[in-house]
CSV table of C-alpha atoms in Angstrom, one decimal:
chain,number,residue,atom,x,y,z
A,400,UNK,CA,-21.5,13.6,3.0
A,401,UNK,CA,-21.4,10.0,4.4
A,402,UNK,CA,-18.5,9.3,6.8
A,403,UNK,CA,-15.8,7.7,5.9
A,404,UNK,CA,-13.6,5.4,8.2
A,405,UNK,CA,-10.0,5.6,7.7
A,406,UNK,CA,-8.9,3.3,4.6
A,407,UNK,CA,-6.4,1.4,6.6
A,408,UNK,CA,-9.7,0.7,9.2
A,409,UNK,CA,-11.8,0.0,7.0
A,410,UNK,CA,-9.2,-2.6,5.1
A,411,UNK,CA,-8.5,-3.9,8.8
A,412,UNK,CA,-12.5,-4.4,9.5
A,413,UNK,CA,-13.0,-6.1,6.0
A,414,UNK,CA,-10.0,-8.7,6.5
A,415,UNK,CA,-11.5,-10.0,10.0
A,416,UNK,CA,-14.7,-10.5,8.6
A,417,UNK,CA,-13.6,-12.9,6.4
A,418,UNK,CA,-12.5,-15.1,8.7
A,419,UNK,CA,-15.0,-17.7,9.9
A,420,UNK,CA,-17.8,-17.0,12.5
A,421,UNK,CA,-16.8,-13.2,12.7
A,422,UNK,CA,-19.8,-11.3,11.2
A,423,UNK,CA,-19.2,-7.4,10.0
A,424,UNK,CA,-20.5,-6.1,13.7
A,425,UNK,CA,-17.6,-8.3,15.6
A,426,UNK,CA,-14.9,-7.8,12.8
A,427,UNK,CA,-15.5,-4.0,13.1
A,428,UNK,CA,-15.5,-4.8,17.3
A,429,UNK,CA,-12.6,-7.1,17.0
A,430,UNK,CA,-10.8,-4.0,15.2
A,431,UNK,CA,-11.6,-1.2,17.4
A,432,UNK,CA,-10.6,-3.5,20.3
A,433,UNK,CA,-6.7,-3.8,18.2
A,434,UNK,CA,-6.8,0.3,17.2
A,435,UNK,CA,-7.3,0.8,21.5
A,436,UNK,CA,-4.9,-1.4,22.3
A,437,UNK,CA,-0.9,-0.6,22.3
A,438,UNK,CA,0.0,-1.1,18.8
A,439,UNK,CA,2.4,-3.8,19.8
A,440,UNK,CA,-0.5,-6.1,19.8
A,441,UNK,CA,-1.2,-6.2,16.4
A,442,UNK,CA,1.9,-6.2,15.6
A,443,UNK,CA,2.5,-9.7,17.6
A,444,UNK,CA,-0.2,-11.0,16.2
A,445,UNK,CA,0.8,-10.0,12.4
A,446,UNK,CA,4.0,-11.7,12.8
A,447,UNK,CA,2.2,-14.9,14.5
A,448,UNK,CA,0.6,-14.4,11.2
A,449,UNK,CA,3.8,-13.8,8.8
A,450,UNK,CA,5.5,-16.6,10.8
A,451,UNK,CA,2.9,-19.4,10.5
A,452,UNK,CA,2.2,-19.0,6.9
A,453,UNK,CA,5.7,-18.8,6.1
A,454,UNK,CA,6.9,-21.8,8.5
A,455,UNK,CA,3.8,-24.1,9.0
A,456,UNK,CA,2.8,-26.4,5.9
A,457,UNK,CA,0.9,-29.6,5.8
A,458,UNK,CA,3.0,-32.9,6.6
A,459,UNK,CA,3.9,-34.7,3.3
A,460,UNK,CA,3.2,-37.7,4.5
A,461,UNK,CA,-0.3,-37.7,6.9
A,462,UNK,CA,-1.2,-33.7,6.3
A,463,UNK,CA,-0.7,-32.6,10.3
A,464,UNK,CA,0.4,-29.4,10.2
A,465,UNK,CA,4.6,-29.3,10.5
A,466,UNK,CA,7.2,-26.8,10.5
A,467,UNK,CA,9.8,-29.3,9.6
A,468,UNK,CA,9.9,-32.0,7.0
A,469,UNK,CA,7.6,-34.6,8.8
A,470,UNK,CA,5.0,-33.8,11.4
A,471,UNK,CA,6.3,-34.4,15.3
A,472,UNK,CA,3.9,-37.7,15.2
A,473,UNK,CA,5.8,-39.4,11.9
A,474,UNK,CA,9.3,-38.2,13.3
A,475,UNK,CA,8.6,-39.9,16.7
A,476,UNK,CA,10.2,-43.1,16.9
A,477,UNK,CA,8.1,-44.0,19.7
A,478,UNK,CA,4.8,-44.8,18.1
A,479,UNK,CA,3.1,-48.0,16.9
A,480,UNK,CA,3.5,-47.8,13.1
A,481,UNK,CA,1.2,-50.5,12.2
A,482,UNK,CA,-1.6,-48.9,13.4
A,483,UNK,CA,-3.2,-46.0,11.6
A,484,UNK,CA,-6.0,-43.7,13.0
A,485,UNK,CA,-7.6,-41.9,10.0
A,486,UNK,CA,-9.2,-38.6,10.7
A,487,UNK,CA,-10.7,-35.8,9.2
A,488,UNK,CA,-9.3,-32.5,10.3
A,489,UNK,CA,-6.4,-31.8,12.3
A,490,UNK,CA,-8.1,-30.4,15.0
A,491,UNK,CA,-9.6,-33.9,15.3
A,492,UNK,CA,-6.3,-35.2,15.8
A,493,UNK,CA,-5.4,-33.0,18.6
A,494,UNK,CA,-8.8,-34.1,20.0
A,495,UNK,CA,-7.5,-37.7,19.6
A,496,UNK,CA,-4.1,-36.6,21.3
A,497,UNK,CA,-5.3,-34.7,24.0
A,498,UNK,CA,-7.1,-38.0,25.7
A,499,UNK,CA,-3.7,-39.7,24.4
A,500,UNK,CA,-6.2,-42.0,22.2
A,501,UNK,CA,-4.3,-43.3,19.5
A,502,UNK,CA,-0.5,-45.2,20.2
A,503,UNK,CA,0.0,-45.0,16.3
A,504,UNK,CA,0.1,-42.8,13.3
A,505,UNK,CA,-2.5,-40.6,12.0
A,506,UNK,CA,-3.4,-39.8,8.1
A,507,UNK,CA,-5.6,-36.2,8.1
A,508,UNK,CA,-8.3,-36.7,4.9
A,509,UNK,CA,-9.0,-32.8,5.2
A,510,UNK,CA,-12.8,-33.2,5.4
A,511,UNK,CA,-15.3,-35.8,4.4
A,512,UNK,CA,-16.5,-36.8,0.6
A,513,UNK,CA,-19.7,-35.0,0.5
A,514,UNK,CA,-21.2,-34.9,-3.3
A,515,UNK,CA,-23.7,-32.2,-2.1
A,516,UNK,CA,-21.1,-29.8,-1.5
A,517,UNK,CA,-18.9,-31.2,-4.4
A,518,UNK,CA,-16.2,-32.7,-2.8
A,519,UNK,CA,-15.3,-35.9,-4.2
A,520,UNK,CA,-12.4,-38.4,-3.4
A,521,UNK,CA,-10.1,-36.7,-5.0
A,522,UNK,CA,-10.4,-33.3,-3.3
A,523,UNK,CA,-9.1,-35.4,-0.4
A,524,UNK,CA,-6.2,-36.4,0.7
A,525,UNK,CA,-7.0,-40.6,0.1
A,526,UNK,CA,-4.7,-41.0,-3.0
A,527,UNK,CA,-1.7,-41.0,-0.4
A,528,UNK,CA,-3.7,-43.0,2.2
A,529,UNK,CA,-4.6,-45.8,-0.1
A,530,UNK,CA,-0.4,-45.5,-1.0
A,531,UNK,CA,0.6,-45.1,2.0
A,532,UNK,CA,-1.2,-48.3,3.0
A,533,UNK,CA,-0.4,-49.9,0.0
A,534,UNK,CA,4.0,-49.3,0.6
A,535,UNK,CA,3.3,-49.9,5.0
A,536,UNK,CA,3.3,-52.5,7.2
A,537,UNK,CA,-0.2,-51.8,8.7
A,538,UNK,CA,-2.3,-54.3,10.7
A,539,UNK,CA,-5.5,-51.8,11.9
A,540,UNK,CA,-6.5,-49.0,10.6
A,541,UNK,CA,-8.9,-47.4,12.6
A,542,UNK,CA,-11.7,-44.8,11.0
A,543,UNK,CA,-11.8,-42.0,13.2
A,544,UNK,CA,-14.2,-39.6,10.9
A,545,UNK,CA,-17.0,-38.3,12.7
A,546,UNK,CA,-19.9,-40.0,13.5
A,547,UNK,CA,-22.2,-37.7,10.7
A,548,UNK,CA,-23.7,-39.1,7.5
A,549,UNK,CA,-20.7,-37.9,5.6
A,550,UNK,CA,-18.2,-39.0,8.2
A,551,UNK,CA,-19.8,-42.9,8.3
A,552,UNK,CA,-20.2,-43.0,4.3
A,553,UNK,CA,-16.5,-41.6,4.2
A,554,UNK,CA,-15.5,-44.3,6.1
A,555,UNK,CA,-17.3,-46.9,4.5
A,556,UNK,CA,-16.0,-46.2,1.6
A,557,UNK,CA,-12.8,-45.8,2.5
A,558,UNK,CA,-12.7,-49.4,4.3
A,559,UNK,CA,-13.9,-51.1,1.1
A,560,UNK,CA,-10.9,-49.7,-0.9
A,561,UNK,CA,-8.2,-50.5,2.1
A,562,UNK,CA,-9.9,-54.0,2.8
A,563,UNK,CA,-7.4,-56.7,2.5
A,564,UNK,CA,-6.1,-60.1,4.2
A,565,UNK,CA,-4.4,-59.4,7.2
A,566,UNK,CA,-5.5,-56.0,8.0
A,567,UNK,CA,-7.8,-55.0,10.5
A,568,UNK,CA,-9.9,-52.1,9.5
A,569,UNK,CA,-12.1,-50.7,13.0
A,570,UNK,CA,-14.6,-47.9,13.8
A,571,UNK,CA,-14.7,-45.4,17.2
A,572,UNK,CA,-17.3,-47.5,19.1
A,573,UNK,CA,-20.8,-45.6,19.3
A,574,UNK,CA,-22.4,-45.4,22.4
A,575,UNK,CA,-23.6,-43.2,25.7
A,576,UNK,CA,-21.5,-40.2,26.3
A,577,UNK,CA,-20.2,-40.4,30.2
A,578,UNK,CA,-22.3,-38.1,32.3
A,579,UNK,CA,-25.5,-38.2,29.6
A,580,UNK,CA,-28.7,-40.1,30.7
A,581,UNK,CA,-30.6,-42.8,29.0
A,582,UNK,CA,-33.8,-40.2,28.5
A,583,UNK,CA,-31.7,-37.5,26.3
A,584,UNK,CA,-29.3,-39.8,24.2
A,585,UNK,CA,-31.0,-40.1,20.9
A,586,UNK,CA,-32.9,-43.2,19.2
A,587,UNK,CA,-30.2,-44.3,16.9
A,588,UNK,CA,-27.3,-44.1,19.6
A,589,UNK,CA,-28.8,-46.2,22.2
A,590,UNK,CA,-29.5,-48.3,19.7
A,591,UNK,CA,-26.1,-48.7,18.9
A,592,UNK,CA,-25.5,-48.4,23.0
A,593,UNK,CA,-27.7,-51.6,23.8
A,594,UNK,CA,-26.3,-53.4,20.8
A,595,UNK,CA,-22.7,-52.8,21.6
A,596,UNK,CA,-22.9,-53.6,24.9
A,597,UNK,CA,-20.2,-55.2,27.0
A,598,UNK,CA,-20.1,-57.4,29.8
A,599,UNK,CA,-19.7,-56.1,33.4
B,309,UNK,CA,5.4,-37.7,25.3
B,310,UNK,CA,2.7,-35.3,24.7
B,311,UNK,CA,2.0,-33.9,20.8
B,312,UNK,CA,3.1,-30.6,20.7
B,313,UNK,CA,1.8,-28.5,18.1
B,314,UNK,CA,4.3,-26.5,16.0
B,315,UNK,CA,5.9,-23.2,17.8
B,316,UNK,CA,4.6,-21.2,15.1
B,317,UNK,CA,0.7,-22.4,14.9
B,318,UNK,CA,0.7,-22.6,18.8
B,319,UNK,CA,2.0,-18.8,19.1
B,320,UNK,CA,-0.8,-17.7,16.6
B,321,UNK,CA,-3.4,-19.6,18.6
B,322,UNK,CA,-1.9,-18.0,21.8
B,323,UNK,CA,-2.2,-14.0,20.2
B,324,UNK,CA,-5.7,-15.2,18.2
B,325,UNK,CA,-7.3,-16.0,22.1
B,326,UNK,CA,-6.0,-12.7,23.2
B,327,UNK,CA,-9.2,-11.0,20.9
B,328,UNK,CA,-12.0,-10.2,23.0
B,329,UNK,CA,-15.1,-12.8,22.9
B,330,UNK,CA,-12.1,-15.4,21.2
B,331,UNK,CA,-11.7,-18.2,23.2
B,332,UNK,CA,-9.1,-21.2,23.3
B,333,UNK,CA,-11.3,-23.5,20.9
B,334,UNK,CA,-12.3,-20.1,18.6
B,335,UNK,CA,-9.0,-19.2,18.5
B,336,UNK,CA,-7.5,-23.2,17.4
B,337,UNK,CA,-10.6,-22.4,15.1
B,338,UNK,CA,-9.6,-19.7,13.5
B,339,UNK,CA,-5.4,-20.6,13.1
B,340,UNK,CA,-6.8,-23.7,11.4
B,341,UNK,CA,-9.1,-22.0,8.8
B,342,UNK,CA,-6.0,-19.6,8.0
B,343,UNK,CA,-3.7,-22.3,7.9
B,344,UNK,CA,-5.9,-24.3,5.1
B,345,UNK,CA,-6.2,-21.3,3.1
B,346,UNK,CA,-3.6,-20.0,1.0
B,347,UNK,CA,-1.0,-18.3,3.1
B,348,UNK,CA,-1.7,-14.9,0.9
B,349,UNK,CA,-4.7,-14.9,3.3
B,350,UNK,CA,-2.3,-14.4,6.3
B,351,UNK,CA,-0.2,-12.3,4.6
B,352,UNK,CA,-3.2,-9.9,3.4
B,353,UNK,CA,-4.7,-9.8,7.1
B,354,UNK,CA,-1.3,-9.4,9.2
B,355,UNK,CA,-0.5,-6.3,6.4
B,356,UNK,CA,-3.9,-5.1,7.2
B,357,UNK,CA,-3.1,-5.3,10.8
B,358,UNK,CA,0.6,-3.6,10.7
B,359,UNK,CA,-0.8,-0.7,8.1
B,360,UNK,CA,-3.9,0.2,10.7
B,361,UNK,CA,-1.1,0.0,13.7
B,362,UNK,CA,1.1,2.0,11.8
B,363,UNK,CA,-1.4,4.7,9.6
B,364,UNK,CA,-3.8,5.0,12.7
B,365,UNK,CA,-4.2,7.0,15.9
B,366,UNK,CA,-6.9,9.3,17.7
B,367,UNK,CA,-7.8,12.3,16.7
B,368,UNK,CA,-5.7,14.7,18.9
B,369,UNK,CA,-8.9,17.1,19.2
B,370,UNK,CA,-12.3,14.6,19.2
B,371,UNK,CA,-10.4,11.2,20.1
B,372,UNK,CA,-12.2,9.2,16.7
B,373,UNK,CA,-9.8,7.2,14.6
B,374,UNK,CA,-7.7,8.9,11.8
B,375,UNK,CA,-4.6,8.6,9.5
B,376,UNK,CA,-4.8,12.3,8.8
B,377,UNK,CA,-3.6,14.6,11.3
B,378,UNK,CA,-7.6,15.2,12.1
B,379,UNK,CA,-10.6,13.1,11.9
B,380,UNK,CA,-12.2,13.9,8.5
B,381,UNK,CA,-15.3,14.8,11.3
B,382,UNK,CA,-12.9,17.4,12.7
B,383,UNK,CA,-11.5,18.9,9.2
B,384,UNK,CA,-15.2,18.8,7.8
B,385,UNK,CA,-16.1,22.4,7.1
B,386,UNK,CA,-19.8,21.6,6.1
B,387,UNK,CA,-20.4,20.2,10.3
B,388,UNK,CA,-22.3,22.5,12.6
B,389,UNK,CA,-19.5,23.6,14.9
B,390,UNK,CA,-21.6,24.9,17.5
B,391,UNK,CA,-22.5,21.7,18.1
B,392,UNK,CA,-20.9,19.0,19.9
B,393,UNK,CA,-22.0,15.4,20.6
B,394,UNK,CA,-20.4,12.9,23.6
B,395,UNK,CA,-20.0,9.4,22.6
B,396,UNK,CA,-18.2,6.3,25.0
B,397,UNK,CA,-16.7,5.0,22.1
B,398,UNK,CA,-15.6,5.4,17.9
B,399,UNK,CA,-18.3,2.8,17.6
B,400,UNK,CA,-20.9,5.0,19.2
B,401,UNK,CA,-20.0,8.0,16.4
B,402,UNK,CA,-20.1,5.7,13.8
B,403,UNK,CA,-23.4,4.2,14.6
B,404,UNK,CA,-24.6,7.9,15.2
B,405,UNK,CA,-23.2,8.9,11.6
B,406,UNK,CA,-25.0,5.6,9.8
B,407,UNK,CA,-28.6,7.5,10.5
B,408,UNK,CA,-26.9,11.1,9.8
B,409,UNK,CA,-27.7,11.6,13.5
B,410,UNK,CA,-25.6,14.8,14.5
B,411,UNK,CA,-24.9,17.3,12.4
B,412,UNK,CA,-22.1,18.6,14.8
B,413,UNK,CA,-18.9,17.0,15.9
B,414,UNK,CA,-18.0,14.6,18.2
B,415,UNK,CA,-16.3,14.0,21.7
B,416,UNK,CA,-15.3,10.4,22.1
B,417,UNK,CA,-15.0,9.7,25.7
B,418,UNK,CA,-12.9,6.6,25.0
B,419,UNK,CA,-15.2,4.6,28.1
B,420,UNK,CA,-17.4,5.9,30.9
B,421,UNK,CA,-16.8,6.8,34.7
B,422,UNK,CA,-16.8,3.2,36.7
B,423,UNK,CA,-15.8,3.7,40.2
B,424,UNK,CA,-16.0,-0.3,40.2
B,425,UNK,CA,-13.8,-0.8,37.5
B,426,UNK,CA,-11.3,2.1,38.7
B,427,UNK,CA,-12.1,3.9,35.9
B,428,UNK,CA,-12.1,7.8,37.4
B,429,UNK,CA,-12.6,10.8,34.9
B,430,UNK,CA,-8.9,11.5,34.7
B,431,UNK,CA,-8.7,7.8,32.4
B,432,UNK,CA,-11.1,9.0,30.1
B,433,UNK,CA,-10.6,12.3,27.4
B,434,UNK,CA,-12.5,14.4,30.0
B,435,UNK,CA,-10.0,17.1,30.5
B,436,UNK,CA,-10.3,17.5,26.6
B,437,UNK,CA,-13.7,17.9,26.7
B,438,UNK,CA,-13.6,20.7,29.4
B,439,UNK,CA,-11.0,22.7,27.3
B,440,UNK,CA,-12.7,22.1,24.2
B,441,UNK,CA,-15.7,23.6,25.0
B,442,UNK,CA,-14.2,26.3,27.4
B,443,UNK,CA,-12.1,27.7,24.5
B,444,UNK,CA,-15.0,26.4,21.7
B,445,UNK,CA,-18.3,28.3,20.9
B,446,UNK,CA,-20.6,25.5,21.4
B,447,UNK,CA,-24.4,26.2,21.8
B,448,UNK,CA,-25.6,23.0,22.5
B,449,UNK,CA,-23.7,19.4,23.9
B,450,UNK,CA,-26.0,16.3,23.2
B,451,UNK,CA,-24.6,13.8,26.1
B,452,UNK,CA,-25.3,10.4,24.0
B,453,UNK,CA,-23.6,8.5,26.6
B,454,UNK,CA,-25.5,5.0,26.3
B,455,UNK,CA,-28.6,4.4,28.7
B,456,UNK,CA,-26.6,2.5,31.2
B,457,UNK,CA,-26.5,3.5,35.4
B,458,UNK,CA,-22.5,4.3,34.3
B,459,UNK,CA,-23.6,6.3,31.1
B,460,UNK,CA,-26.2,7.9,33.0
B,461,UNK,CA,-23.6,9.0,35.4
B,462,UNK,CA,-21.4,9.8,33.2
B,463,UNK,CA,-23.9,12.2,31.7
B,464,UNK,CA,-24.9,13.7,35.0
B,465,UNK,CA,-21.0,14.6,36.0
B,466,UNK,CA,-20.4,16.2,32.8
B,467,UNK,CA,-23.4,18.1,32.8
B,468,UNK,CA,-22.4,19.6,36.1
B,469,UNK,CA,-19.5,20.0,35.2
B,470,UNK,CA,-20.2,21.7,31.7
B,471,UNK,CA,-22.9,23.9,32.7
B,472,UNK,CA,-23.0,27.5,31.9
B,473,UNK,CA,-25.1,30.4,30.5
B,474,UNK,CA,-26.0,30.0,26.8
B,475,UNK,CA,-24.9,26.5,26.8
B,476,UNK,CA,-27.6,24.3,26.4
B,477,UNK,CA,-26.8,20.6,27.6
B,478,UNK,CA,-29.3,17.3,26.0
B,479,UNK,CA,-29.6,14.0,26.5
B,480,UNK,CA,-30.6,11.3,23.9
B,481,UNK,CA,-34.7,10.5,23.9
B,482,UNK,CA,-35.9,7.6,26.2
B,483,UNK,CA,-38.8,6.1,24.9
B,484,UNK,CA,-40.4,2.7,23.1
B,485,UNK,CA,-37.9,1.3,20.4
B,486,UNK,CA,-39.3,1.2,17.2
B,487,UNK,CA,-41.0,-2.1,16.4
B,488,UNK,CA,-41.4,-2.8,20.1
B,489,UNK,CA,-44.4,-3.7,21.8
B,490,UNK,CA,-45.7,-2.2,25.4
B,491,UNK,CA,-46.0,-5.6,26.9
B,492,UNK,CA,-42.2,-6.6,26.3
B,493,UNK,CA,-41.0,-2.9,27.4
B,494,UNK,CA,-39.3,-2.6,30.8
B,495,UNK,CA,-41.3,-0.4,33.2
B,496,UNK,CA,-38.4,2.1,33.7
B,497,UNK,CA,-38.6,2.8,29.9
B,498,UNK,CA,-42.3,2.9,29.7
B,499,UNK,CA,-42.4,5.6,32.3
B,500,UNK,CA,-39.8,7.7,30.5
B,501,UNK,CA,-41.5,7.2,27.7
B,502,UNK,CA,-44.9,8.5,29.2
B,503,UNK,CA,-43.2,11.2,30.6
B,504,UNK,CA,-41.9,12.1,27.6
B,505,UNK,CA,-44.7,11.7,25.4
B,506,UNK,CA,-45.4,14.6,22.9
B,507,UNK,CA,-48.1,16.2,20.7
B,508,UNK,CA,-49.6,14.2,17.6
């Protein structure tokens, strides 16, 4: 007879391999580790789990994650609010506010428009950007997708909807990354490099 | 003022980078991809967690994982009980019981002896082992401690410590991995496995 791991193991070891980047060999690894430890460790880090699905929810208004009505950033009084740095994920936004990069208010599309994989406009959130900047008072918005095929088409298209007089639409600047040398960067970025240069 | 990141989503980050081979950016990662799926995925993977915490323990008599009061390796009547085979870890057994390796039962260590590490014979299920197979009717113990200078040592202290008439002690093969090739084999293996060459 074939053995059979407990069912509440087995359950355990199927859940953690669905999340991403954890194959079958490190969810079954990841769930040993949990049965070894005290139990009060997964049991922290089930109510981590109970407590952010129940509290955390997308920002109606830019789609940062909140667990109050607005996000921290739209709350804070403090911040330019005619200028608006559009990104794709949130995680590119706590990029963006690690290096303290953008003085102004975000709006989180929640990937890129990517026909291949079937996601169109309106799988994103752009309905409320085009609104938001439609009601606001914004003078730049700044494209702060990633510098991919998607990411650049994304925001082409997106600046040919927002254009209008009186609003500044920009791009991240393209260029060397600081530390990189000339012989590794590729083609089409010190391309961009020599043509963007500034003077010293 | 510096973006905090909601209490919630920055707690599950915090217990997510506890997980072995789960660092900081993994674990942002991975509270992110649960975050954008429906919570019911939370929900279905911190239940998993609190019914394995709460179903599962070691086997009082082999050390492997059960929600019964034994291992169903333990209450299995069709398992050759004269027969008993020394794993580190549950993960060893279960990769033994994937090719139907031992037809015995199992002694799960729970580790191996690592001076180094402070990790003396009284941390691991040695004493166990000793009454086990002092009050048990074993014939044979297959040592499949892994092939490691601590495994090997482990092994060798076991065996000594084990030993007695009509009690036959083994150790796993060493030889050439299936598939391999001589020239990529270390020469430490490659003598073992000359050494331990048999008949055609």
């Amino acid at each position: 007879m074939a053995y059979q791991a407990p069912a509440a193991l087995a359950a355990l070891t199927q859940q953690l391999a669905t999340l991403p980047g954890v194959g079958a060999k490190a969810a079954q690894r990841l769930a040993f580790h949990l049965l070894a430890a005290p139990p009060e460790k997964s049991r922290m880090l089930a109510q981590a789990l109970l407590d952010s699905a129940e509290q955390i929810h997308p920002c109606p208004v830019c789609g940062n994650f909140t667990d109050r009505e607005l996000c921290p950033i739209c709350e804070d009084s403090g911040r330019q609010r005619q200028l608006l740095c559009v990104v794709e994920q949130v995680s590119d936004l706590i990029s963006m506010e690690r290096v303290s990069g953008c003085p102004g208010l975000y709006h989180v599309l929640g990937g890129v428009i990517s026909p291949l994989d079937g996601i169109g406009p309106e799988k994103l959130n752009i309905a409320s950007l085009l609104r938001r900047v439609e009601e606001g008072d914004f003078r730049e918005i700044i494209m702060a997708t990633n510098p991919t095929v998607e990411g650049e088409a994304t925001a082409q298209y997106l600046a040919k909807k927002l254009r209008r007089d009186g609003l500044k639409i920009t791009r991240l600047a393209h260029g060397l990354p600081v530390g990189g040398t000339l012989s590794y960067v590729d083609e089409a970025t010190l391309e961009l490099a020599m043509s963007g240069r500034r003077e010293l």
